Short mmCIF file of C-alpha atoms in Angstrom, two decimals:
data_model
loop_
_atom_site.label_atom_id
_atom_site.label_comp_id
_atom_site.label_asym_id
_atom_site.label_seq_id
_atom_site.Cartn_x
_atom_site.Cartn_y
_atom_site.Cartn_z
CA MET A 52 147.71 50.70 83.17
CA ASN A 53 145.57 52.53 80.61
CA ALA A 54 147.14 54.41 77.69
CA SER A 55 150.74 53.87 78.73
CA THR A 56 153.77 52.05 77.45
CA ILE A 57 157.01 50.90 79.07
CA SER A 58 160.15 50.59 77.03
CA VAL A 59 162.42 47.93 78.46
CA ALA A 60 166.19 47.65 77.88
CA ASP A 61 168.87 45.45 79.37
CA ALA A 62 166.64 42.75 80.81
CA GLY A 63 163.88 45.17 81.80
CA TYR A 64 165.92 48.14 83.04
CA PRO A 65 165.79 51.11 82.90
CA ARG A 66 162.03 51.65 82.43
CA THR A 67 160.65 54.83 80.85
CA TRP A 68 156.96 55.64 81.36
CA GLN A 69 155.10 57.23 78.45
CA ARG A 70 151.55 58.47 78.72
CA TYR A 71 150.55 57.61 75.16
CA THR A 72 151.76 55.07 72.65
CA MET A 73 153.04 56.17 69.27
CA GLY A 74 149.76 55.15 67.66
CA GLN A 75 147.76 57.15 70.20
CA ARG A 76 149.95 60.21 69.67
CA LEU A 77 149.47 59.98 65.89
CA LEU A 78 145.70 59.60 66.35
CA ARG A 79 145.52 62.63 68.65
CA PHE A 80 147.60 64.69 66.22
CA THR A 81 145.33 63.64 63.35
CA LEU A 82 142.21 64.62 65.32
CA TYR A 83 143.71 68.01 66.22
CA LEU A 84 144.62 68.55 62.57
CA LEU A 85 141.09 67.69 61.45
CA VAL A 86 139.57 70.08 64.01
CA VAL A 87 141.84 72.93 62.87
CA ALA A 88 141.04 72.18 59.23
CA ALA A 89 137.30 72.18 59.99
CA ILE A 90 137.56 75.54 61.77
CA VAL A 91 139.55 77.07 58.91
CA GLN A 92 137.06 75.77 56.34
CA ALA A 93 134.13 77.08 58.41
CA LEU A 94 135.71 80.54 58.67
CA ARG A 95 136.30 80.59 54.92
CA SER A 96 132.73 79.56 54.10
CA VAL A 97 131.10 82.03 56.52
CA GLU A 98 132.51 84.94 54.50
CA ILE A 99 132.75 87.47 57.31
CA ILE A 100 132.79 91.06 56.02
CA PRO A 101 135.47 92.99 58.00
CA GLU A 102 133.72 96.34 57.52
CA PHE A 103 130.68 95.05 59.39
CA LEU A 104 132.85 93.86 62.26
CA TYR A 105 134.54 97.24 62.60
CA ASP A 106 131.18 99.00 62.64
CA ALA A 107 129.48 96.51 65.02
CA PRO A 108 130.29 98.28 68.35
CA GLU A 109 128.88 101.56 67.08
CA GLN A 110 125.74 99.90 65.73
CA MET A 111 125.26 97.98 68.98
CA GLY A 112 125.57 101.15 71.02
CA ASP A 113 123.05 102.91 68.79
CA LEU A 114 120.61 99.99 69.10
CA LEU A 115 120.88 99.88 72.89
CA GLY A 116 120.33 103.62 72.98
CA ARG A 117 117.10 103.21 71.01
CA MET A 118 115.94 100.50 73.45
CA TRP A 119 116.25 102.76 76.47
CA PRO A 120 114.10 103.69 78.29
CA ILE A 121 111.98 100.55 78.14
CA ASP A 122 108.29 101.09 77.39
CA TRP A 123 106.92 99.37 80.52
CA SER A 124 103.42 100.74 79.89
CA TYR A 125 103.07 98.49 76.84
CA TYR A 126 103.19 95.29 78.92
CA ALA A 127 99.51 95.09 79.84
CA GLU A 128 98.40 96.08 76.36
CA GLY A 129 100.56 93.97 74.08
CA VAL A 130 102.91 91.65 75.99
CA HIS A 131 101.02 89.94 78.82
CA GLY A 132 98.49 88.12 76.64
CA ALA A 133 101.17 86.99 74.18
CA LEU A 134 103.36 85.81 77.05
CA MET A 135 100.56 83.70 78.51
CA GLU A 136 99.87 82.30 75.06
CA THR A 137 103.53 81.28 74.81
CA LEU A 138 103.31 79.40 78.10
CA HIS A 139 100.10 77.69 76.96
CA ILE A 140 101.77 76.63 73.69
CA ALA A 141 104.73 75.17 75.58
CA THR A 142 102.56 73.37 78.13
CA LEU A 143 100.00 71.92 75.71
CA GLY A 144 102.73 70.99 73.27
CA THR A 145 104.64 69.13 75.98
CA ILE A 146 101.53 67.24 77.14
CA LEU A 147 100.67 66.25 73.56
CA SER A 148 104.26 65.18 72.87
CA VAL A 149 104.30 62.93 75.95
CA ALA A 150 101.03 61.29 74.88
CA LEU A 151 102.47 60.61 71.42
CA ALA A 152 106.05 59.81 72.43
CA VAL A 153 105.50 57.25 75.19
CA PRO A 154 103.94 54.58 72.89
CA VAL A 155 106.72 55.13 70.36
CA GLY A 156 109.32 54.90 73.13
CA LEU A 157 107.82 51.59 74.29
CA LEU A 158 108.06 50.24 70.75
CA ALA A 159 111.66 51.46 70.44
CA ALA A 160 112.78 49.62 73.60
CA THR A 161 114.36 46.34 72.46
CA ASN A 162 113.79 44.55 75.76
CA LEU A 163 110.08 45.36 75.66
CA THR A 164 109.41 44.98 71.94
CA PRO A 165 111.53 42.17 70.50
CA ASN A 166 110.31 42.67 66.92
CA ARG A 167 113.26 44.22 65.08
CA LEU A 168 111.14 45.73 62.31
CA VAL A 169 108.89 47.49 64.83
CA ASN A 170 111.96 48.72 66.72
CA GLN A 171 113.50 50.20 63.59
CA LEU A 172 110.23 51.85 62.57
CA ALA A 173 109.84 53.41 66.02
CA ARG A 174 113.43 54.64 65.98
CA LEU A 175 112.87 56.12 62.52
CA ILE A 176 109.92 58.11 63.88
CA LEU A 177 112.02 59.39 66.79
CA VAL A 178 114.92 60.37 64.55
CA SER A 179 112.59 62.08 62.08
CA SER A 180 111.06 64.16 64.85
CA ARG A 181 114.42 65.30 66.19
CA SER A 182 115.92 66.02 62.79
CA VAL A 183 113.37 68.73 61.92
CA ASN A 184 113.75 72.05 63.72
CA SER A 185 110.76 73.47 65.57
CA LEU A 186 110.64 76.49 63.22
CA VAL A 187 110.41 74.14 60.23
CA TRP A 188 107.62 72.20 61.94
CA ALA A 189 105.89 75.52 62.60
CA LEU A 190 106.11 76.55 58.93
CA LEU A 191 104.69 73.18 57.92
CA PHE A 192 101.70 73.43 60.27
CA ILE A 193 101.13 77.08 59.35
CA ALA A 194 100.75 75.92 55.75
CA ILE A 195 98.17 73.35 56.91
CA PHE A 196 96.23 75.15 59.68
CA GLY A 197 97.16 78.76 59.07
CA PRO A 198 99.09 81.10 61.40
CA GLY A 199 98.29 81.03 65.11
CA PRO A 200 98.90 79.15 68.34
CA LEU A 201 97.56 75.82 66.98
CA ALA A 202 100.47 75.62 64.56
CA GLY A 203 102.88 76.52 67.36
CA THR A 204 101.47 73.89 69.70
CA LEU A 205 101.72 71.15 67.09
CA ALA A 206 105.24 72.27 66.16
CA ILE A 207 106.35 72.01 69.79
CA ALA A 208 104.68 68.62 70.15
CA PHE A 209 106.11 67.02 67.03
CA ARG A 210 109.57 68.43 67.74
CA SER A 211 109.46 66.96 71.26
CA ILE A 212 108.36 63.45 70.30
CA GLY A 213 111.87 62.38 69.37
CA PHE A 214 113.41 63.78 72.54
CA VAL A 215 110.89 62.31 74.97
CA GLY A 216 110.48 58.99 73.16
CA LYS A 217 114.20 58.34 72.83
CA LEU A 218 114.95 58.99 76.50
CA VAL A 219 111.93 57.01 77.69
CA GLY A 220 112.96 54.08 75.51
CA GLU A 221 116.52 54.20 76.86
CA ALA A 222 115.23 54.35 80.44
CA ILE A 223 113.14 51.22 79.82
CA GLU A 224 116.11 49.40 78.30
CA GLU A 225 118.21 50.21 81.38
CA ALA A 226 115.57 48.91 83.83
CA GLN A 227 116.53 45.98 86.03
CA ARG A 228 115.23 42.61 84.84
CA GLY A 229 114.61 41.17 88.31
CA PRO A 230 111.19 42.69 89.08
CA VAL A 231 110.08 42.18 85.49
CA GLU A 232 111.02 38.50 85.47
CA ALA A 233 109.34 37.97 88.84
CA LEU A 234 106.07 39.45 87.58
CA THR A 235 106.29 37.49 84.34
CA ALA A 236 106.83 34.24 86.29
CA THR A 237 103.61 34.83 88.23
CA GLY A 238 101.66 35.10 84.96
CA ALA A 239 101.11 38.87 85.15
CA SER A 240 99.67 40.56 82.08
CA LYS A 241 101.72 42.85 79.86
CA GLY A 242 100.05 45.89 81.36
CA SER A 243 100.79 44.74 84.90
CA VAL A 244 104.43 44.13 83.99
CA LEU A 245 104.65 47.64 82.58
CA TRP A 246 102.93 49.27 85.55
CA TYR A 247 104.50 47.34 88.42
CA GLY A 248 107.78 46.21 86.86
CA TYR A 249 108.99 49.04 84.63
CA TRP A 250 107.15 52.15 85.83
CA PRO A 251 108.57 52.27 89.39
CA GLN A 252 112.07 52.06 87.92
CA ILE A 253 111.69 54.68 85.17
CA ARG A 254 109.40 57.09 87.07
CA PRO A 255 112.20 59.45 88.26
CA ALA A 256 113.72 59.53 84.77
CA PHE A 257 110.31 60.03 83.17
CA TRP A 258 109.39 63.08 85.23
CA SER A 259 112.87 64.48 84.79
CA ILE A 260 112.51 64.12 81.01
CA VAL A 261 109.08 65.77 80.98
CA LEU A 262 110.17 68.70 83.14
CA LEU A 263 113.32 69.24 81.10
CA ARG A 264 111.40 69.15 77.86
CA TRP A 265 108.84 71.65 79.14
CA ASP A 266 111.70 73.96 80.11
CA ILE A 267 113.14 73.66 76.59
CA ASN A 268 109.73 74.18 75.00
CA VAL A 269 109.19 77.43 76.90
CA ARG A 270 112.32 78.77 75.24
CA GLU A 271 111.46 77.42 71.80
CA SER A 272 107.86 78.62 71.84
CA ALA A 273 109.08 82.16 72.50
CA VAL A 274 110.54 82.36 68.98
CA LEU A 275 107.88 80.46 67.02
CA GLY A 276 105.92 83.67 66.63
CA LEU A 277 108.67 84.99 64.35
CA VAL A 278 107.23 82.74 61.64
CA GLY A 279 103.60 83.34 62.65
CA ALA A 280 103.01 80.42 65.03
CA GLY A 281 101.58 82.48 67.89
CA GLY A 282 103.01 83.58 71.19
CA ILE A 283 105.23 86.43 72.20
CA GLY A 284 107.41 85.95 69.14
CA MET A 285 104.71 87.61 67.04
CA THR A 286 104.78 90.64 69.33
CA LEU A 287 108.57 90.76 69.05
CA ASP A 288 108.45 90.48 65.27
CA SER A 289 105.84 93.23 65.01
CA ALA A 290 107.84 95.59 67.22
CA MET A 291 111.03 94.96 65.24
CA ASN A 292 109.32 95.54 61.91
CA LEU A 293 107.96 98.87 63.18
CA PHE A 294 111.36 99.83 64.69
CA GLN A 295 109.77 100.17 68.15
CA TRP A 296 112.98 99.32 69.95
CA ASP A 297 111.73 100.32 73.40
CA ARG A 298 108.99 97.69 73.03
CA VAL A 299 111.51 95.18 71.67
CA ALA A 300 113.48 95.66 74.87
CA LEU A 301 110.33 95.06 76.92
CA VAL A 302 109.63 91.80 75.06
CA LEU A 303 113.20 90.61 75.55
CA VAL A 304 113.04 91.39 79.27
CA ALA A 305 109.71 89.53 79.53
CA ILE A 306 111.16 86.47 77.75
CA PHE A 307 114.19 86.50 80.03
CA ALA A 308 111.98 86.75 83.13
CA VAL A 309 109.80 83.84 81.98
CA VAL A 310 112.86 81.67 81.32
CA VAL A 311 114.23 82.41 84.80
CA VAL A 312 110.87 81.68 86.45
CA ALA A 313 110.55 78.45 84.45
CA GLU A 314 114.00 77.39 85.64
CA VAL A 315 113.02 78.03 89.26
CA ILE A 316 109.77 76.08 88.83
CA ILE A 317 111.61 73.15 87.26
CA THR A 318 114.17 73.09 90.08
CA GLN A 319 111.51 73.11 92.79
CA ALA A 320 109.39 70.53 90.99
CA ARG A 321 112.36 68.18 90.64
CA LYS A 322 113.05 68.43 94.37
CA ARG A 323 109.45 67.55 95.26
CA ILE A 324 108.69 64.96 92.59
CA LEU A 325 112.04 63.19 92.37
#
């Protein structure tokens, strides 16, 4: 019986069931105490100004009033092209990330690449990619290539390498050894073992990873324009700087619509591919 104790008296009777041992209760109490302490410390460090909280409902109402009515006529002129550019950034970035991440994921899989040094180097690349936010990647590539969609595409790609490579590597490590050993016993080449032994097993996971990452990239690419990396974020930033709140509302509605459509596409694609 998991996580339970039975105190026994008088040759085993009476028996009292307890859900947790004393050590488990102390551990749970300690964890709760640490969580409460972390929350208190976070609230103290955030330095919330009460006056701003009291005034927030009024400011929010004023902002929503400025956003209405939405300037629908601005869509064809300033939103549609930027929205398509955002989708292109997300799509090209995802494709590039898959091309770069799959080899790294193969090197990170311990059952496929037994060299420990190569494994650690591949894992370092994957961790480095995930540890840097897409906006930071965008600022880096803007400094190299200048503002525009190229910087946004590369930012999406390099941010996604860690995600795709890590999950692909884990899928390979979880593959069954039977088909692989059978192919190896017949003298099949490394490429044949990969294609006929591993690929049929990881194919559902692979497409699921790619579709999920594209869905995430659509959301991330929508804000890269705030730092000058192309896409609809630049239109949003421009409208906010000019206090054109009716156009800001239009951009937000367009982003929401694209996210919903992307979710529908991903769901339908998963049903047909997987």
